[in-house]
Short mmCIF file of C-alpha atoms and ligand atoms in Angstrom, two decimals:
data_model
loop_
_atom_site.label_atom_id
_atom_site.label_comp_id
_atom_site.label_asym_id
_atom_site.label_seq_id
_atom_site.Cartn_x
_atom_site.Cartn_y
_atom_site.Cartn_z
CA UNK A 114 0.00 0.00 0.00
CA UNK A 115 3.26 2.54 0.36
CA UNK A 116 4.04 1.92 -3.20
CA UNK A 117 0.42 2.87 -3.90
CA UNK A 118 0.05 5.82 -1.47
CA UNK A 119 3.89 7.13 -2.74
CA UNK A 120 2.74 6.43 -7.00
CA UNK A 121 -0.32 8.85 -6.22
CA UNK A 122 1.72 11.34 -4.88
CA UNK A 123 3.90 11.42 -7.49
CA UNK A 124 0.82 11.72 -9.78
CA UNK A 125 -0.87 14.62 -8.34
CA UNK A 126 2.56 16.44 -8.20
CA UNK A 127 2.88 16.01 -12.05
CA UNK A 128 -0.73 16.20 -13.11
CA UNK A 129 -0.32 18.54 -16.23
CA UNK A 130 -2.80 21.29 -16.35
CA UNK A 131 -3.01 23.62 -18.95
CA UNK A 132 -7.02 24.73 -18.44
CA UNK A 133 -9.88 25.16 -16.08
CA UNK A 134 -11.31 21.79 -17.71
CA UNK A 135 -7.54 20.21 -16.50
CA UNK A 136 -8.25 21.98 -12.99
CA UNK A 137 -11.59 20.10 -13.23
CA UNK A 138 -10.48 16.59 -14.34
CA UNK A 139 -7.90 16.48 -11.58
CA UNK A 140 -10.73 17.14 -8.92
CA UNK A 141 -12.52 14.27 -10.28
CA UNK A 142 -9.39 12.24 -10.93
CA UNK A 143 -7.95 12.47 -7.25
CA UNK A 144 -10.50 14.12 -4.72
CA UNK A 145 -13.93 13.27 -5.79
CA UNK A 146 -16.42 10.82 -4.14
CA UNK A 147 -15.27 8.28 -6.42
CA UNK A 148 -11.52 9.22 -7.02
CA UNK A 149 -8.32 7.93 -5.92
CA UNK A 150 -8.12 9.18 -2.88
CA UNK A 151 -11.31 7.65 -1.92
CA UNK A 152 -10.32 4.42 -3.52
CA UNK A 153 -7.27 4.34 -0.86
CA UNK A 154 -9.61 4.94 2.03
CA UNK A 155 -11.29 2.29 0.99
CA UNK A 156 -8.29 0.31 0.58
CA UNK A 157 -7.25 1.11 4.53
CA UNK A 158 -9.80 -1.37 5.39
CA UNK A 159 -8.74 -4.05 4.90
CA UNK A 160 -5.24 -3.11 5.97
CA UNK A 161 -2.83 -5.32 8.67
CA UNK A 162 -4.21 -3.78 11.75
CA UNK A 163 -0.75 -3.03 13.28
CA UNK A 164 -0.21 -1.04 10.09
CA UNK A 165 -3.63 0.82 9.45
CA UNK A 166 -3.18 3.68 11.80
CA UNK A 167 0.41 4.99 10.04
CA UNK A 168 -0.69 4.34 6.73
CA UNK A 169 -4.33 6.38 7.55
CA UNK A 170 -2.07 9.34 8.11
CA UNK A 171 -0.43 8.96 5.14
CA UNK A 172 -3.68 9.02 3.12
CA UNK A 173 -4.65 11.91 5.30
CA UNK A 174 -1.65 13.62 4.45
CA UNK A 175 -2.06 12.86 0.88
CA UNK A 176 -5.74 13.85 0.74
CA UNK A 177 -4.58 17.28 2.00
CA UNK A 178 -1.78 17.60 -0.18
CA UNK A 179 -4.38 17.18 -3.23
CA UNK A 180 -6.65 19.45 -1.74
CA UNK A 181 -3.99 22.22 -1.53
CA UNK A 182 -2.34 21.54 -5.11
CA UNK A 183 -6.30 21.88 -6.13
CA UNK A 184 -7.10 24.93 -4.81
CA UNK A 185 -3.78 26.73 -6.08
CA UNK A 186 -4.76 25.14 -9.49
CA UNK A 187 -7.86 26.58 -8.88
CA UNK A 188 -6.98 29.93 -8.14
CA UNK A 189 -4.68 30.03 -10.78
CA UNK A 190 -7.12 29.26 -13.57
CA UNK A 191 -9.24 31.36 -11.97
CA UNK A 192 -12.24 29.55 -12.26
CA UNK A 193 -14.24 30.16 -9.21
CA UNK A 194 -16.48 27.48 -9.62
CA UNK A 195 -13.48 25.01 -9.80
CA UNK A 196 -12.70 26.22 -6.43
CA UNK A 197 -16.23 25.08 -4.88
CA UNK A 198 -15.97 21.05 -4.43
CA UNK A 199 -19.94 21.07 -5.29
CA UNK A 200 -20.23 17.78 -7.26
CA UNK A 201 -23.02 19.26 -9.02
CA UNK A 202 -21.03 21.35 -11.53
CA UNK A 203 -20.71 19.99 -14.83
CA UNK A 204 -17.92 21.01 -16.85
CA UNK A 205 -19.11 19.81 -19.64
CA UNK A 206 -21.91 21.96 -20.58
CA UNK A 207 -20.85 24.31 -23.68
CA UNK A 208 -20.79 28.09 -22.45
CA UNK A 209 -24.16 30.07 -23.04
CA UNK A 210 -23.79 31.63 -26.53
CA UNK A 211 -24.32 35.49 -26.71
CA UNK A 212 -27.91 36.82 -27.52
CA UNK A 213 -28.05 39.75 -29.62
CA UNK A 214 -31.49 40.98 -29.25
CA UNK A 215 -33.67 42.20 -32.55
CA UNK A 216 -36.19 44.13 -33.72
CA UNK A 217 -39.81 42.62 -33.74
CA UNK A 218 -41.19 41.60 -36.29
CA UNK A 219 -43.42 43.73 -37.05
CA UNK A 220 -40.80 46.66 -36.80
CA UNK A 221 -38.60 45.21 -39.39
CA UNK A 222 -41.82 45.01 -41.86
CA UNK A 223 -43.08 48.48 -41.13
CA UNK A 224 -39.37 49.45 -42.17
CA UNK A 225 -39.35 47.50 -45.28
CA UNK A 226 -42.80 49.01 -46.25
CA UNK A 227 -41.61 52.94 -45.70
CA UNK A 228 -38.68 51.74 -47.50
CA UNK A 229 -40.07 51.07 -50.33
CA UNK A 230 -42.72 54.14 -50.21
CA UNK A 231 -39.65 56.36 -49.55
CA UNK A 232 -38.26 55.42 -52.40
CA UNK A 233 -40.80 56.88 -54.69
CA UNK A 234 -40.76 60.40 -52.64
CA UNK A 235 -43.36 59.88 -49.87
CA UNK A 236 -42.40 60.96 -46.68
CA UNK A 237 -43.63 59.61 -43.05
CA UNK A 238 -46.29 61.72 -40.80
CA UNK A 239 -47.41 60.81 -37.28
CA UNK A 240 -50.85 61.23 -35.56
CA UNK A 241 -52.24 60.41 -32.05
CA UNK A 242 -53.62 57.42 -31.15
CA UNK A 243 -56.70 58.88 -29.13
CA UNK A 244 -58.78 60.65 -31.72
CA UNK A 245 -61.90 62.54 -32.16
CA UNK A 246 -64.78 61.57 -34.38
CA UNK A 247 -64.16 64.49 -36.57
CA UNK A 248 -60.44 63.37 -37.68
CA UNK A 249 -61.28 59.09 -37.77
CA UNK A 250 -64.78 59.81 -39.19
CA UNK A 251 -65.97 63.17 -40.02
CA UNK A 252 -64.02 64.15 -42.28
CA UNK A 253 -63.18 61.18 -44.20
CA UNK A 254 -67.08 61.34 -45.11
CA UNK A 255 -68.07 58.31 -42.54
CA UNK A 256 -72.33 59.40 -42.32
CA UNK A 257 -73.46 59.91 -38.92
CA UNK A 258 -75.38 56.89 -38.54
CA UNK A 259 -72.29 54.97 -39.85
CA UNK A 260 -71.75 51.42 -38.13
CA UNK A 261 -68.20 51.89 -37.87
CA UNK A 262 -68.79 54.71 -35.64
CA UNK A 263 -71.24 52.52 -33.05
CA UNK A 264 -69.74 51.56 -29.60
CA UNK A 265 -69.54 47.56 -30.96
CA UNK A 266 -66.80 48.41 -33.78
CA UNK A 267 -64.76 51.44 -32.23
CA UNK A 268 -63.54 52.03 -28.38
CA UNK A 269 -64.31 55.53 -27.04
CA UNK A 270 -62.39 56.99 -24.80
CA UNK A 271 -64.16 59.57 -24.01
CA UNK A 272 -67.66 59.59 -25.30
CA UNK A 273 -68.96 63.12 -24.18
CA UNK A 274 -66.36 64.40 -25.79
CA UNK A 275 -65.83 62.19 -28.96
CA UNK A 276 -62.64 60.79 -28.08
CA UNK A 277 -61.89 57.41 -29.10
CA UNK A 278 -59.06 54.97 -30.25
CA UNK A 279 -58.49 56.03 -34.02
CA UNK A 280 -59.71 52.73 -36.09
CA UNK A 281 -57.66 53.59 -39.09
CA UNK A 282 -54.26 55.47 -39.48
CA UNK A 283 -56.37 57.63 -42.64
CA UNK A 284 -57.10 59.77 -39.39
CA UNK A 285 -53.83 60.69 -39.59
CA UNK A 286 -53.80 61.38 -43.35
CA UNK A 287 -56.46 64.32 -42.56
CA UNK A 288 -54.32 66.00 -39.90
CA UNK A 289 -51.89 66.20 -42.49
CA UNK A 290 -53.83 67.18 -45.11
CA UNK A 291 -55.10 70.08 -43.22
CA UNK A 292 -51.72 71.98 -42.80
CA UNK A 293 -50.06 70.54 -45.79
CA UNK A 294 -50.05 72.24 -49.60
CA UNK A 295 -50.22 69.87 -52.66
CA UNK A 296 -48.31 68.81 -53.64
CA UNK A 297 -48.72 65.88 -50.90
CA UNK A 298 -46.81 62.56 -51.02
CA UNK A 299 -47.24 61.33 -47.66
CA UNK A 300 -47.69 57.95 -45.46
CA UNK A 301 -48.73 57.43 -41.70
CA UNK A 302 -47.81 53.77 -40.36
CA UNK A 303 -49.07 53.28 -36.48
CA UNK A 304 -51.47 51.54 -34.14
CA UNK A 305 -55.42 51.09 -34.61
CA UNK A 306 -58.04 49.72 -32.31
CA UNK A 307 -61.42 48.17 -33.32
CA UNK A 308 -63.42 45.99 -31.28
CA UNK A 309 -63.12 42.62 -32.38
CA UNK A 310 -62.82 39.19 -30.58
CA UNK A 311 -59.54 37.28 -30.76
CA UNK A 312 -58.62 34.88 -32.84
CA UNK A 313 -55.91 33.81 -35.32
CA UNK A 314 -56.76 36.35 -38.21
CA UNK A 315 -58.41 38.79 -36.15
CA UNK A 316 -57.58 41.19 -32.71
CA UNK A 317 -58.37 44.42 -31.01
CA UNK A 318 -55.72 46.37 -31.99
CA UNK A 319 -52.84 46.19 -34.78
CA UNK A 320 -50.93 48.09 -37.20
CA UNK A 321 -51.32 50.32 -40.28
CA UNK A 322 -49.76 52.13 -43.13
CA UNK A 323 -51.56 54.46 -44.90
CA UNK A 324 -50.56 56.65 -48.01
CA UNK A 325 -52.00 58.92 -49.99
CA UNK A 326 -51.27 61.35 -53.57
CA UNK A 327 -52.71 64.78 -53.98
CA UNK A 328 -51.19 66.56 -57.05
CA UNK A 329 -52.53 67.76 -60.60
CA UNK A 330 -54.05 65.34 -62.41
CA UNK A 331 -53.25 62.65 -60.46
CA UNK A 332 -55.15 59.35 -61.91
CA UNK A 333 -55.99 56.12 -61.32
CA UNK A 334 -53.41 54.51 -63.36
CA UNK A 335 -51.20 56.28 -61.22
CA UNK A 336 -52.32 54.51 -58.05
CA UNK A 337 -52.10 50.78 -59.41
CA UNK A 338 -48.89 51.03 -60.58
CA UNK A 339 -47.88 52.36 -57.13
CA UNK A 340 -48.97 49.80 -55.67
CA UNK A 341 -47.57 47.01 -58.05
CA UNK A 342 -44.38 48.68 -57.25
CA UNK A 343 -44.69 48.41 -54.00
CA UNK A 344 -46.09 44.46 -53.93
CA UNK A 345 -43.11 43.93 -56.41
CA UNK A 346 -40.34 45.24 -54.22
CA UNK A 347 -41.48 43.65 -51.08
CA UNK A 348 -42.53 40.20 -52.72
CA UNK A 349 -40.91 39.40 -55.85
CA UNK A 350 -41.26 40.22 -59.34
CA UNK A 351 -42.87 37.08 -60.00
CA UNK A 352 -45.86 38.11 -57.19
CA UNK A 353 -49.18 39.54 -58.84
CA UNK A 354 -51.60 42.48 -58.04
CA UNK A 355 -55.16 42.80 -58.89
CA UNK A 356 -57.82 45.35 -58.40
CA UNK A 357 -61.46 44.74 -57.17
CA UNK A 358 -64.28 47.04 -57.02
CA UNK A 359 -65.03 48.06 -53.71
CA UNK A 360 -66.21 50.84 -51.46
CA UNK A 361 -65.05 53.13 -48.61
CA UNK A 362 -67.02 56.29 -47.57
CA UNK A 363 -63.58 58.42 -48.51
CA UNK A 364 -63.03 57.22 -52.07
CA UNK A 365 -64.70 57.27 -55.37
CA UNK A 366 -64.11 54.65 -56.90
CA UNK A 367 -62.20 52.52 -54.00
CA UNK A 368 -60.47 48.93 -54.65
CA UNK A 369 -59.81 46.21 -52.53
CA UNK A 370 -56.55 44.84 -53.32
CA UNK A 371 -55.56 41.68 -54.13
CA UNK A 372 -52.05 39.63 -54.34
CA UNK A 373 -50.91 36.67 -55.19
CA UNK A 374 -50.57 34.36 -52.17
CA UNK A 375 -46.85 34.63 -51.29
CA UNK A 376 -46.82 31.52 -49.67
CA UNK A 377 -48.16 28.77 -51.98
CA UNK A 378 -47.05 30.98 -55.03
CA UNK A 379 -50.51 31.16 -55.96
CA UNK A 380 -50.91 27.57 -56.19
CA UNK A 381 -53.73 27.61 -53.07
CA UNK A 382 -53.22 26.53 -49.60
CA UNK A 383 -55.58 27.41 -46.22
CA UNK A 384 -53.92 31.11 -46.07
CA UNK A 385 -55.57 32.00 -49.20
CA UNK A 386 -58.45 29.48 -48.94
CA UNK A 387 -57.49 28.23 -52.14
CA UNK A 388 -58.11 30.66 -54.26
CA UNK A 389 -54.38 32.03 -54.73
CA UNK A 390 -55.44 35.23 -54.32
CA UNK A 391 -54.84 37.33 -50.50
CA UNK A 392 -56.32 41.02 -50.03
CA UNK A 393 -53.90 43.66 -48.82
CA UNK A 394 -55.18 46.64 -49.07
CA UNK A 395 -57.78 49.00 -49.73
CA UNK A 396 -57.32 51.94 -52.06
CA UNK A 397 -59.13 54.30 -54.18
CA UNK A 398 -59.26 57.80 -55.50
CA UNK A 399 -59.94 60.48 -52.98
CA UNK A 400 -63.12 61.71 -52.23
CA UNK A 401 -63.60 65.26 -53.25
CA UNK A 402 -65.42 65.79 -50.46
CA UNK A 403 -62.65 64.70 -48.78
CA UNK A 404 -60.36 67.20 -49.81
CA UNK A 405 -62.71 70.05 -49.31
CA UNK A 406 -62.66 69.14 -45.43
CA UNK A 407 -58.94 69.40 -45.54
CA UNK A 408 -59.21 73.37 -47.33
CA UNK A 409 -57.67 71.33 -50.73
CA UNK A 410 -59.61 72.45 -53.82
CA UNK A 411 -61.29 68.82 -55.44
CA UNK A 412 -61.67 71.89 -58.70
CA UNK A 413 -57.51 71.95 -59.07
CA UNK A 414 -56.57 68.68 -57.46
CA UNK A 415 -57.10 64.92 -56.93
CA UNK A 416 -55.28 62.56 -55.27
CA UNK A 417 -55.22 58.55 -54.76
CA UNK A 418 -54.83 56.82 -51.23
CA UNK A 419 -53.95 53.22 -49.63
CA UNK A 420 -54.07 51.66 -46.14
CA UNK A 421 -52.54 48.44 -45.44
CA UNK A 422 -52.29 45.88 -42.42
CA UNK A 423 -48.71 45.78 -41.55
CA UNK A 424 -49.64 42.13 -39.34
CA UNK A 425 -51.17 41.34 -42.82
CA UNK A 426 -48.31 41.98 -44.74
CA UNK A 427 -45.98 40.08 -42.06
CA UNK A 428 -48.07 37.32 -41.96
CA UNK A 429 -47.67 36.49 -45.72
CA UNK A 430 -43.78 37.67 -46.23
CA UNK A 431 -42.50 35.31 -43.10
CA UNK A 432 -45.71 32.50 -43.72
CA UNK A 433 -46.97 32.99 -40.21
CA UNK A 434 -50.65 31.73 -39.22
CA UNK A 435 -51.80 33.26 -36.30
CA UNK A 436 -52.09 37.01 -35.60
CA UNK A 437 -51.59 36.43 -31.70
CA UNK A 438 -47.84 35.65 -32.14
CA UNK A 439 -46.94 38.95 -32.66
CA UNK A 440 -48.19 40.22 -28.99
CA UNK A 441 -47.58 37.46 -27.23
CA UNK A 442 -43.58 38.11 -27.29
CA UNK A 443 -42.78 34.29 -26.76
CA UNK A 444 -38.60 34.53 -27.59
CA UNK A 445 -39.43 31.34 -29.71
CA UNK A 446 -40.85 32.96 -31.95
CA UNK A 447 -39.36 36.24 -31.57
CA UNK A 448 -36.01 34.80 -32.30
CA UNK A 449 -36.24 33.31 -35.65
CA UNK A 450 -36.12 37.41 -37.18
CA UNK A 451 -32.51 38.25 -35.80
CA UNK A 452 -31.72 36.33 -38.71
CA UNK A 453 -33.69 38.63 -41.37
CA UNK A 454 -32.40 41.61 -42.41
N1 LIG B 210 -58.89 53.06 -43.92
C1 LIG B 210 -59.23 51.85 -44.65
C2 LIG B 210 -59.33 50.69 -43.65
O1 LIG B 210 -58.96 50.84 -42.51
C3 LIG B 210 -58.18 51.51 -45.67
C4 LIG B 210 -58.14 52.49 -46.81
C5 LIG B 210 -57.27 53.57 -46.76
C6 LIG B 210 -58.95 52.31 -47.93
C7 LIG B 210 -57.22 54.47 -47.82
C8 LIG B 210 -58.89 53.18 -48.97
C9 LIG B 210 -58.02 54.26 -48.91
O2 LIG B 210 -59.77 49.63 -43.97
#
């Protein structure tokens, strides 16, 4: 048992470390529950009796001298957690990678969309979120008995005094028509609140861009290709646009607009109900009316607008289902756009 006691020591004097993981395996190798050390204690027992008292203070001795070269080691990697003897530590677990946050979703769209508006000379205007009926409704020609104005579609705020959640960004389209001079290129991108129940395609509140075109002349044709500029930059070349007769109280004639489904390349699947065909947008040629309440003359000018759904847009660019993921901010999901520019 001296030869074994005396090869040890020779061992834990040489033991080459040359990193925290060497500090580790030593601890393991020599002072753990189930290293050598222990092995010798173990040993002892069934020692000569005569002998088993000198040679326990040899182990003892050697168990200490381990400890010490250890805890130099130790401190001389400077890995504090090599210096605990806590067998729970394990050394082999990779290090926890760096997390760059990133901007949601939602954000990185929004940018991509004013991009590409930008690019053709509009420039961004902002608005409040609590509105009054004259600046969400009013003015954009919404008739007083409109149901878009009852309590079951829009949230008031304030009722006596008309304030309520704006339930279109087009609100803030009139503010800016009112102190602006055509000609006007502008868009207003922001948050809208409608009362609906929650589901996968629908909630109470989400996001808008809304643009609009007051010049000379300004004409229909105008508009669409616009807007196949726009569905062409963000989607493809390949990605189609088509207009369908529609209505909104604020233009004459209005369009719903139509793409072809991103996902499924047109080929059907549930997003588009298998038609191949997803609406966008609305859009139409402003309302004279419209630009008499904003002190415009309809006489000299007209003008096109557009509102889109920015969760709508999202939705088909990244393929994503349900409208709740982008409020519920699970980091699962969150973390897949780091990676999208
Ligand atoms: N404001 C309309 C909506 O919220 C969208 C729209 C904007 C339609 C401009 C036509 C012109 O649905």
């Amino acid at each position: 048992m001296h030869e074994q006691i005396e090869k040890l020591r020779a061992e834990i004097e040489a033991y080459p470390v040359s990193s925290p993981l060497d500090v580790a395996a030593f601890r393991s190798q020599f002072i753990a529950k189930k290293g050598a050390i222990a092995e010798l204690f173990h040993a002892l027992r069934c020692a000569p009796p005569a002998e088993k008292q000198a040679l326990g203070a040899l182990v003892n001795a050697l168990k200490d001298r381990a400890l010490q070269r250890y805890k130099s080691l130790a401190e001389q990697w400077q890995t504090p957690s090599a210096a605990r003897t806590s067998e729970k530590e394990d050394w082999t677990l990779p290090p926890p990678t760096d997390t760059l946050g990133g901007l949601h979703p939602l954000t990185r769209v929004k940018n991509k969309i004013v991009e590409a508006f930008v690019q053709l000379g509009f420039h961004s205007v902002e608005g409040p979120e609590i509105e009054d009926d004259w600046h969400n409704f009013g003015a954009l020609n919404f008739p007083p008995n409109h149901p878009a104005r009852d309590v079951l579609d829009t949230f008031f705020v304030d009722p006596k005094h008309n304030k309520l959640l704006r339930t279109h960004t087009s609100s803030v389209q009139i503010r800016a028509l009112g102190v602006q001079k055509p000609p006007i290129r502008i868009i207003s991108a922001g948050r809208v609140y409608r009362r609906e129940v929650v589901s996968a395609r629908a909630n109470y509140f989400f996001h808008q861009l809304d643009g609009c075109y007051i010049h000379r002349d300004v004409s229909f044709a105008e508009l669409k290709q616009t807007l196949l500029y726009f569905v062409k930059r963000l989607f493809g070349t390949q990605c189609a646009m088509r207009l369908r007769p529609s209505y909104f109280p604020f233009t004459e004639p209005s369009a719903e607009v139509d793409m072809s489904c991103h996902p499924c390349g047109g080929r059907g699947c549930n997003l588009c109900k298998y038609t191949g065909w997803v609406e966008i947008m609305g859009a139409g040629m402003i309302d004279p009316a419209v630009l008499q309440h904003c002190h415009i003359d309809p006489e000299v000018y007209t003008g096109f607008a557009f509102g889109l759904g920015i969760e709508r847009i999202a939705m088909l660019l990244y393929g994503i289902r349900d409208l709740r993921l982008f409020v519920e901010n699970d980091i699962r999901f969150l973390k897949q756009f780091a990676i999208y520019s």
